[in-house]
Structure formats: structure tokens, C-alpha cells
Amino acid sequence: FFDMPLTESEVRAKLIDPALRKAGWDMDTQVSMEYYINDGRVKIKNGKGKRGEKEFIDYLLCIRWNIPFAVIEAKDETHSVGAGMQQGMGYAKRMDLPMVFSSNGKGFLFRDNTNPEGPVETEIGMDEMPSPD
């Protein structure tokens, strides 16, 4: 009972949110949680349309109000640190954002797409989250 892994919601609330605050992120003006990027695909079956699930980014990081530059994809503790990277990369590509983070609460996998030599991925600790500066 006491060794149960944290759920994604618990990882976000207990580990990722505090890491962002500690790094100097303003949770009200620089961080959008569950940022919806679409209303869900419409699927046609038997001539009737039905909307699928909405897609959202776990965290959208903004350097200033409404100027996004990175996403964080969170996973529960049963996943690896980088398990959300592919999903986060897809969101970042659709929004034309240069940086992606994936986390399971034990660390971050950070991908920087701004390097002219090609993307660079680095695993960093929870206390090494970069500041907005």
C-alpha cells in the first residue's frame, strides 16, 4: 500500500509543480497546465459524426505572457523519465516550439531543438530545471 507508485496527477502536483516553482517559474503567468491544442478529431461512423477526446499539453512554458517556448509531458512513476518525449515532441512540432521536457517525477529528459548541429537530449535532475531566464 505504501509503496504504490505515484499517479501522473500526483507526480505533477507533488514533484513537477514544486520543481518549476523552485526554478523561478511563475505558475500564474508563465505556466499553463492542461493547455488544450485541439477539440478532438471528428470521426464518422455509419454516417454520424462523433468528436474524439481533446488533446492537451500537460505544461506549456512561456518566457513571457503568451509567448510559449517549451512543453513538459508528464508520466506516472511506472514510466521512464523519457517516456513522454515522443508525445511532447509531437506537441512542440505542432506549435513550433524549440524545447521539450519529459518527466516521471524522478528527473527530466530535456530536448533542445535549437542546436544547429541537431537536437540535443540531456537528462537532468528535478532540482536542475532551467529558470525562465
Tab-separated table of N, CA and C in Angstrom:
chain	number	residue	atom	x	y	z
A	1	PHE	N	0.815	-1.194	0.000
A	1	PHE	CA	0.000	0.000	0.000
A	1	PHE	C	0.860	1.259	0.000
A	2	PHE	N	1.887	1.294	0.853
A	2	PHE	CA	2.708	2.492	0.973
A	2	PHE	C	3.734	2.607	-0.147
A	3	ASP	N	3.967	1.532	-0.897
A	3	ASP	CA	4.941	1.562	-1.982
A	3	ASP	C	4.289	1.766	-3.340
A	4	MET	N	3.041	2.182	-3.350
A	4	MET	CA	2.335	2.400	-4.606
A	4	MET	C	3.009	3.543	-5.367
A	5	PRO	N	3.259	3.350	-6.664
A	5	PRO	CA	3.859	4.442	-7.445
A	5	PRO	C	2.884	5.609	-7.573
A	6	LEU	N	3.426	6.801	-7.682
A	6	LEU	CA	2.596	7.988	-7.836
A	6	LEU	C	1.926	8.003	-9.201
A	7	THR	N	0.688	8.446	-9.238
A	7	THR	CA	-0.027	8.608	-10.497
A	7	THR	C	0.520	9.845	-11.210
A	8	GLU	N	0.120	10.022	-12.471
A	8	GLU	CA	0.575	11.211	-13.203
A	8	GLU	C	0.137	12.493	-12.491
A	9	SER	N	-1.089	12.529	-12.005
A	9	SER	CA	-1.584	13.725	-11.289
A	9	SER	C	-0.751	14.001	-10.048
A	10	GLU	N	-0.402	12.944	-9.312
A	10	GLU	CA	0.417	13.109	-8.108
A	10	GLU	C	1.831	13.555	-8.463
A	11	VAL	N	2.403	12.996	-9.524
A	11	VAL	CA	3.736	13.403	-9.969
A	11	VAL	C	3.733	14.892	-10.290
A	12	ARG	N	2.703	15.327	-10.987
A	12	ARG	CA	2.615	16.740	-11.366
A	12	ARG	C	2.509	17.625	-10.129
A	13	ALA	N	1.567	17.319	-9.245
A	13	ALA	CA	1.313	18.163	-8.075
A	13	ALA	C	2.448	18.131	-7.052
A	14	LYS	N	3.006	16.944	-6.794
A	14	LYS	CA	3.983	16.790	-5.721
A	14	LYS	C	5.437	16.988	-6.161
A	15	LEU	N	5.720	16.801	-7.456
A	15	LEU	CA	7.112	16.830	-7.880
A	15	LEU	C	7.421	17.845	-8.986
A	16	ILE	N	6.614	17.872	-10.033
A	16	ILE	CA	6.910	18.785	-11.146
A	16	ILE	C	6.569	20.227	-10.787
A	17	ASP	N	5.375	20.461	-10.240
A	17	ASP	CA	4.999	21.828	-9.858
A	17	ASP	C	6.040	22.450	-8.914
A	18	PRO	N	6.447	21.751	-7.838
A	18	PRO	CA	7.464	22.335	-6.950
A	18	PRO	C	8.806	22.574	-7.663
A	19	ALA	N	9.184	21.700	-8.594
A	19	ALA	CA	10.438	21.894	-9.330
A	19	ALA	C	10.373	23.162	-10.179
A	20	LEU	N	9.216	23.408	-10.784
A	20	LEU	CA	9.041	24.628	-11.579
A	20	LEU	C	9.105	25.872	-10.685
A	21	ARG	N	8.407	25.823	-9.557
A	21	ARG	CA	8.427	26.967	-8.637
A	21	ARG	C	9.849	27.240	-8.144
A	22	LYS	N	10.554	26.184	-7.764
A	22	LYS	CA	11.922	26.333	-7.247
A	22	LYS	C	12.846	26.949	-8.300
A	23	ALA	N	12.605	26.639	-9.570
A	23	ALA	CA	13.443	27.168	-10.651
A	23	ALA	C	13.061	28.607	-11.013
A	24	GLY	N	12.008	29.138	-10.401
A	24	GLY	CA	11.643	30.526	-10.621
A	24	GLY	C	10.506	30.767	-11.597
A	25	TRP	N	9.784	29.704	-11.964
A	25	TRP	CA	8.657	29.859	-12.883
A	25	TRP	C	7.454	30.400	-12.123
A	26	ASP	N	6.782	31.388	-12.686
A	26	ASP	CA	5.556	31.921	-12.112
A	26	ASP	C	4.408	31.053	-12.626
A	27	MET	N	3.799	30.306	-11.736
A	27	MET	CA	2.771	29.338	-12.115
A	27	MET	C	1.499	30.013	-12.647
A	28	ASP	N	1.333	31.297	-12.385
A	28	ASP	CA	0.147	32.007	-12.856
A	28	ASP	C	0.341	32.641	-14.226
A	29	THR	N	1.554	33.124	-14.524
A	29	THR	CA	1.752	33.862	-15.776
A	29	THR	C	2.659	33.158	-16.780
A	30	GLN	N	3.468	32.180	-16.333
A	30	GLN	CA	4.429	31.550	-17.238
A	30	GLN	C	4.161	30.075	-17.499
A	31	VAL	N	3.237	29.498	-16.759
A	31	VAL	CA	2.960	28.068	-16.886
A	31	VAL	C	1.465	27.856	-17.103
A	32	SER	N	1.125	27.222	-18.214
A	32	SER	CA	-0.262	26.829	-18.460
A	32	SER	C	-0.337	25.319	-18.334
A	33	MET	N	-1.212	24.845	-17.457
A	33	MET	CA	-1.365	23.413	-17.266
A	33	MET	C	-2.585	22.929	-18.043
A	34	GLU	N	-2.453	21.744	-18.616
A	34	GLU	CA	-3.512	21.138	-19.432
A	34	GLU	C	-3.984	22.128	-20.497
A	35	TYR	N	-3.038	22.569	-21.292
A	35	TYR	CA	-3.285	23.521	-22.373
A	35	TYR	C	-3.841	22.762	-23.572
A	36	TYR	N	-5.093	23.006	-23.901
A	36	TYR	CA	-5.745	22.280	-24.988
A	36	TYR	C	-5.243	22.752	-26.348
A	37	ILE	N	-4.871	21.787	-27.190
A	37	ILE	CA	-4.382	22.140	-28.519
A	37	ILE	C	-5.372	21.771	-29.618
A	38	ASN	N	-6.398	21.009	-29.286
A	38	ASN	CA	-7.495	20.782	-30.231
A	38	ASN	C	-8.720	20.257	-29.488
A	39	ASP	N	-9.829	20.293	-30.174
A	39	ASP	CA	-11.096	19.857	-29.570
A	39	ASP	C	-11.387	18.384	-29.774
A	40	GLY	N	-10.457	17.655	-30.344
A	40	GLY	CA	-10.679	16.239	-30.619
A	40	GLY	C	-11.109	16.038	-32.054
A	41	ARG	N	-10.617	14.982	-32.640
A	41	ARG	CA	-10.944	14.683	-34.035
A	41	ARG	C	-12.386	14.231	-34.158
A	42	VAL	N	-12.993	14.626	-35.265
A	42	VAL	CA	-14.352	14.170	-35.558
A	42	VAL	C	-14.232	12.891	-36.375
A	43	LYS	N	-14.864	11.833	-35.884
A	43	LYS	CA	-14.841	10.541	-36.567
A	43	LYS	C	-16.240	10.256	-37.095
A	44	ILE	N	-16.313	9.786	-38.321
A	44	ILE	CA	-17.590	9.469	-38.942
A	44	ILE	C	-17.787	7.959	-38.911
A	45	LYS	N	-18.928	7.551	-38.361
A	45	LYS	CA	-19.263	6.131	-38.319
A	45	LYS	C	-20.749	5.996	-38.622
A	46	ASN	N	-21.053	5.182	-39.607
A	46	ASN	CA	-22.444	4.990	-40.034
A	46	ASN	C	-23.132	6.313	-40.370
A	47	GLY	N	-22.349	7.209	-40.982
A	47	GLY	CA	-22.909	8.486	-41.405
A	47	GLY	C	-23.098	9.503	-40.296
A	48	LYS	N	-22.658	9.178	-39.090
A	48	LYS	CA	-22.794	10.108	-37.963
A	48	LYS	C	-21.411	10.508	-37.455
A	49	GLY	N	-21.289	11.787	-37.130
A	49	GLY	CA	-20.032	12.296	-36.601
A	49	GLY	C	-19.988	12.228	-35.088
A	50	LYS	N	-18.825	11.885	-34.570
A	50	LYS	CA	-18.623	11.871	-33.122
A	50	LYS	C	-17.240	12.438	-32.848
A	51	ARG	N	-17.171	13.369	-31.929
A	51	ARG	CA	-15.901	14.003	-31.590
A	51	ARG	C	-15.111	13.120	-30.624
A	52	GLY	N	-13.831	12.962	-30.916
A	52	GLY	CA	-12.944	12.185	-30.049
A	52	GLY	C	-12.484	13.029	-28.862
A	53	GLU	N	-11.534	12.478	-28.120
A	53	GLU	CA	-11.019	13.174	-26.943
A	53	GLU	C	-10.202	14.394	-27.333
A	54	LYS	N	-10.280	15.421	-26.478
A	54	LYS	CA	-9.463	16.605	-26.663
A	54	LYS	C	-8.011	16.236	-26.371
A	55	GLU	N	-7.094	16.914	-27.043
A	55	GLU	CA	-5.675	16.729	-26.760
A	55	GLU	C	-5.170	17.938	-26.005
A	56	PHE	N	-4.353	17.688	-24.990
A	56	PHE	CA	-3.775	18.811	-24.264
A	56	PHE	C	-2.338	18.528	-23.877
A	57	ILE	N	-1.601	19.618	-23.756
A	57	ILE	CA	-0.219	19.585	-23.298
A	57	ILE	C	-0.263	19.660	-21.774
A	58	ASP	N	0.486	18.796	-21.092
A	58	ASP	CA	0.483	18.819	-19.629
A	58	ASP	C	0.911	20.185	-19.102
A	59	TYR	N	2.038	20.700	-19.615
A	59	TYR	CA	2.528	22.025	-19.224
A	59	TYR	C	3.007	22.753	-20.471
A	60	LEU	N	2.602	23.996	-20.615
A	60	LEU	CA	3.111	24.874	-21.652
A	60	LEU	C	3.864	25.986	-20.927
A	61	LEU	N	5.168	26.088	-21.194
A	61	LEU	CA	6.001	27.089	-20.532
A	61	LEU	C	6.153	28.308	-21.432
A	62	CYS	N	5.950	29.481	-20.846
A	62	CYS	CA	6.048	30.736	-21.591
A	62	CYS	C	7.135	31.613	-20.975
A	63	ILE	N	7.963	32.209	-21.825
A	63	ILE	CA	9.006	33.088	-21.292
A	63	ILE	C	8.416	34.408	-20.829
A	64	ARG	N	7.385	34.844	-21.494
A	64	ARG	CA	6.587	35.990	-21.073
A	64	ARG	C	5.143	35.605	-21.320
A	65	TRP	N	4.244	36.449	-20.845
A	65	TRP	CA	2.833	36.152	-21.024
A	65	TRP	C	2.534	35.867	-22.488
A	66	ASN	N	2.030	34.696	-22.745
A	66	ASN	CA	1.567	34.290	-24.073
A	66	ASN	C	2.660	34.158	-25.131
A	67	ILE	N	3.914	33.949	-24.706
A	67	ILE	CA	4.998	33.654	-25.650
A	67	ILE	C	5.566	32.282	-25.276
A	68	PRO	N	4.930	31.196	-25.768
A	68	PRO	CA	5.366	29.843	-25.388
A	68	PRO	C	6.676	29.454	-26.059
A	69	PHE	N	7.455	28.608	-25.341
A	69	PHE	CA	8.684	28.100	-25.957
A	69	PHE	C	8.983	26.656	-25.600
A	70	ALA	N	8.245	26.047	-24.685
A	70	ALA	CA	8.543	24.663	-24.312
A	70	ALA	C	7.301	23.955	-23.793
A	71	VAL	N	7.327	22.622	-23.891
A	71	VAL	CA	6.280	21.794	-23.309
A	71	VAL	C	6.917	20.812	-22.332
A	72	ILE	N	6.143	20.416	-21.352
A	72	ILE	CA	6.534	19.326	-20.456
A	72	ILE	C	5.451	18.267	-20.558
A	73	GLU	N	5.852	17.051	-20.859
A	73	GLU	CA	4.923	15.921	-20.873
A	73	GLU	C	5.216	15.092	-19.627
A	74	ALA	N	4.216	14.943	-18.779
A	74	ALA	CA	4.354	14.216	-17.517
A	74	ALA	C	3.838	12.791	-17.662
A	75	LYS	N	4.474	11.888	-16.943
A	75	LYS	CA	4.041	10.490	-16.866
A	75	LYS	C	4.078	10.051	-15.411
A	76	ASP	N	3.391	8.962	-15.107
A	76	ASP	CA	3.425	8.452	-13.744
A	76	ASP	C	4.769	7.778	-13.468
A	77	GLU	N	4.973	7.399	-12.198
A	77	GLU	CA	6.266	6.841	-11.783
A	77	GLU	C	6.591	5.478	-12.394
A	78	THR	N	5.602	4.800	-12.960
A	78	THR	CA	5.894	3.491	-13.548
A	78	THR	C	6.567	3.629	-14.914
A	79	HIS	N	6.570	4.831	-15.473
A	79	HIS	CA	7.201	5.086	-16.767
A	79	HIS	C	8.626	5.604	-16.581
A	80	SER	N	9.415	5.516	-17.631
A	80	SER	CA	10.770	6.063	-17.587
A	80	SER	C	10.711	7.585	-17.689
A	81	VAL	N	11.793	8.245	-17.333
A	81	VAL	CA	11.886	9.699	-17.406
A	81	VAL	C	11.538	10.194	-18.810
A	82	GLY	N	11.988	9.502	-19.828
A	82	GLY	CA	11.779	9.952	-21.204
A	82	GLY	C	10.548	9.392	-21.892
A	83	ALA	N	9.687	8.705	-21.161
A	83	ALA	CA	8.533	8.046	-21.791
A	83	ALA	C	7.593	9.018	-22.506
A	84	GLY	N	7.562	10.256	-22.086
A	84	GLY	CA	6.676	11.230	-22.714
A	84	GLY	C	7.327	12.059	-23.807
A	85	MET	N	8.596	11.769	-24.120
A	85	MET	CA	9.324	12.610	-25.066
A	85	MET	C	8.689	12.621	-26.453
A	86	GLN	N	8.337	11.466	-27.000
A	86	GLN	CA	7.757	11.423	-28.348
A	86	GLN	C	6.459	12.228	-28.404
A	87	GLN	N	5.622	12.052	-27.403
A	87	GLN	CA	4.359	12.786	-27.347
A	87	GLN	C	4.629	14.285	-27.242
A	88	GLY	N	5.550	14.668	-26.368
A	88	GLY	CA	5.910	16.078	-26.212
A	88	GLY	C	6.503	16.664	-27.475
A	89	MET	N	7.325	15.872	-28.196
A	89	MET	CA	7.914	16.344	-29.444
A	89	MET	C	6.824	16.616	-30.487
A	90	GLY	N	5.811	15.772	-30.506
A	90	GLY	CA	4.701	15.983	-31.425
A	90	GLY	C	3.974	17.287	-31.142
A	91	TYR	N	3.715	17.557	-29.853
A	91	TYR	CA	3.061	18.808	-29.476
A	91	TYR	C	3.941	20.003	-29.830
A	92	ALA	N	5.231	19.904	-29.512
A	92	ALA	CA	6.158	21.009	-29.788
A	92	ALA	C	6.242	21.288	-31.285
A	93	LYS	N	6.253	20.246	-32.079
A	93	LYS	CA	6.326	20.432	-33.527
A	93	LYS	C	5.061	21.133	-34.038
A	94	ARG	N	3.910	20.687	-33.558
A	94	ARG	CA	2.648	21.296	-33.997
A	94	ARG	C	2.547	22.760	-33.599
A	95	MET	N	3.188	23.123	-32.493
A	95	MET	CA	3.125	24.510	-32.027
A	95	MET	C	4.384	25.301	-32.377
A	96	ASP	N	5.328	24.656	-33.070
A	96	ASP	CA	6.587	25.291	-33.464
A	96	ASP	C	7.364	25.805	-32.256
A	97	LEU	N	7.547	24.931	-31.257
A	97	LEU	CA	8.269	25.278	-30.035
A	97	LEU	C	9.636	24.586	-30.023
A	98	PRO	N	10.674	25.246	-29.539
A	98	PRO	CA	12.025	24.706	-29.637
A	98	PRO	C	12.445	23.710	-28.547
A	99	MET	N	11.718	23.631	-27.431
A	99	MET	CA	12.186	22.802	-26.325
A	99	MET	C	11.084	21.904	-25.782
A	100	VAL	N	11.512	20.703	-25.357
A	100	VAL	CA	10.590	19.692	-24.834
A	100	VAL	C	11.200	19.067	-23.585
A	101	PHE	N	10.367	18.860	-22.584
A	101	PHE	CA	10.767	18.144	-21.379
A	101	PHE	C	9.809	16.974	-21.191
A	102	SER	N	10.334	15.871	-20.682
A	102	SER	CA	9.529	14.731	-20.289
A	102	SER	C	9.921	14.409	-18.853
A	103	SER	N	8.948	14.041	-18.014
A	103	SER	CA	9.276	13.732	-16.621
A	103	SER	C	8.329	12.702	-16.033
A	104	ASN	N	8.900	11.869	-15.165
A	104	ASN	CA	8.123	10.937	-14.354
A	104	ASN	C	8.242	11.298	-12.878
A	105	GLY	N	8.761	12.486	-12.597
A	105	GLY	CA	8.929	12.943	-11.227
A	105	GLY	C	10.260	12.577	-10.616
A	106	LYS	N	11.047	11.752	-11.302
A	106	LYS	CA	12.361	11.353	-10.797
A	106	LYS	C	13.474	12.140	-11.478
A	107	GLY	N	13.118	12.865	-12.529
A	107	GLY	CA	14.059	13.665	-13.286
A	107	GLY	C	13.362	14.173	-14.530
A	108	PHE	N	14.112	14.911	-15.342
A	108	PHE	CA	13.595	15.410	-16.610
A	108	PHE	C	14.495	14.923	-17.732
A	109	LEU	N	13.911	14.586	-18.861
A	109	LEU	CA	14.660	14.433	-20.094
A	109	LEU	C	14.361	15.710	-20.866
A	110	PHE	N	15.409	16.443	-21.206
A	110	PHE	CA	15.290	17.750	-21.840
A	110	PHE	C	15.796	17.654	-23.268
A	111	ARG	N	14.993	18.115	-24.216
A	111	ARG	CA	15.383	18.122	-25.631
A	111	ARG	C	15.398	19.559	-26.125
A	112	ASP	N	16.563	19.968	-26.621
A	112	ASP	CA	16.750	21.311	-27.164
A	112	ASP	C	16.883	21.191	-28.674
A	113	ASN	N	15.918	21.717	-29.389
A	113	ASN	CA	15.919	21.652	-30.848
A	113	ASN	C	16.572	22.862	-31.505
A	114	THR	N	17.187	23.747	-30.712
A	114	THR	CA	17.779	24.964	-31.266
A	114	THR	C	19.229	24.784	-31.716
A	115	ASN	N	19.841	23.665	-31.412
A	115	ASN	CA	21.243	23.427	-31.761
A	115	ASN	C	21.382	23.246	-33.272
A	116	PRO	N	22.233	24.038	-33.935
A	116	PRO	CA	22.398	23.898	-35.388
A	116	PRO	C	22.965	22.533	-35.800
A	117	GLU	N	23.612	21.848	-34.889
A	117	GLU	CA	24.178	20.522	-35.166
A	117	GLU	C	23.114	19.426	-35.099
A	118	GLY	N	21.951	19.760	-34.584
A	118	GLY	CA	20.882	18.783	-34.407
A	118	GLY	C	20.404	18.785	-32.970
A	119	PRO	N	19.242	18.173	-32.723
A	119	PRO	CA	18.676	18.169	-31.369
A	119	PRO	C	19.620	17.534	-30.354
A	120	VAL	N	19.585	18.082	-29.146
A	120	VAL	CA	20.392	17.561	-28.045
A	120	VAL	C	19.449	17.159	-26.920
A	121	GLU	N	19.584	15.912	-26.459
A	121	GLU	CA	18.794	15.445	-25.317
A	121	GLU	C	19.711	15.239	-24.123
A	122	THR	N	19.262	15.731	-22.970
A	122	THR	CA	20.030	15.644	-21.740
A	122	THR	C	19.098	15.268	-20.604
A	123	GLU	N	19.517	14.334	-19.771
A	123	GLU	CA	18.732	14.011	-18.580
A	123	GLU	C	19.238	14.886	-17.446
A	124	ILE	N	18.299	15.540	-16.761
A	124	ILE	CA	18.648	16.422	-15.646
A	124	ILE	C	17.816	16.050	-14.432
A	125	GLY	N	18.292	16.429	-13.258
A	125	GLY	CA	17.581	16.148	-12.018
A	125	GLY	C	16.389	17.079	-11.833
A	126	MET	N	15.520	16.731	-10.920
A	126	MET	CA	14.340	17.558	-10.645
A	126	MET	C	14.735	18.938	-10.142
A	127	ASP	N	15.886	19.032	-9.502
A	127	ASP	CA	16.347	20.330	-8.986
A	127	ASP	C	17.190	21.086	-10.019
A	128	GLU	N	17.264	20.585	-11.237
A	128	GLU	CA	18.049	21.237	-12.287
A	128	GLU	C	17.177	21.840	-13.392
A	129	MET	N	15.894	21.959	-13.135
A	129	MET	CA	15.001	22.568	-14.113
A	129	MET	C	15.495	23.971	-14.412
A	130	PRO	N	15.684	24.315	-15.693
A	130	PRO	CA	16.155	25.675	-16.021
A	130	PRO	C	15.151	26.749	-15.608
A	131	SER	N	15.659	27.897	-15.290
A	131	SER	CA	14.804	29.029	-14.956
A	131	SER	C	14.268	29.666	-16.228
A	132	PRO	N	13.265	30.505	-16.126
A	132	PRO	CA	12.767	31.192	-17.310
A	132	PRO	C	13.822	32.083	-17.964
A	133	ASP	N	14.766	32.553	-17.190
A	133	ASP	CA	15.844	33.410	-17.736
A	133	ASP	C	16.748	32.617	-18.644
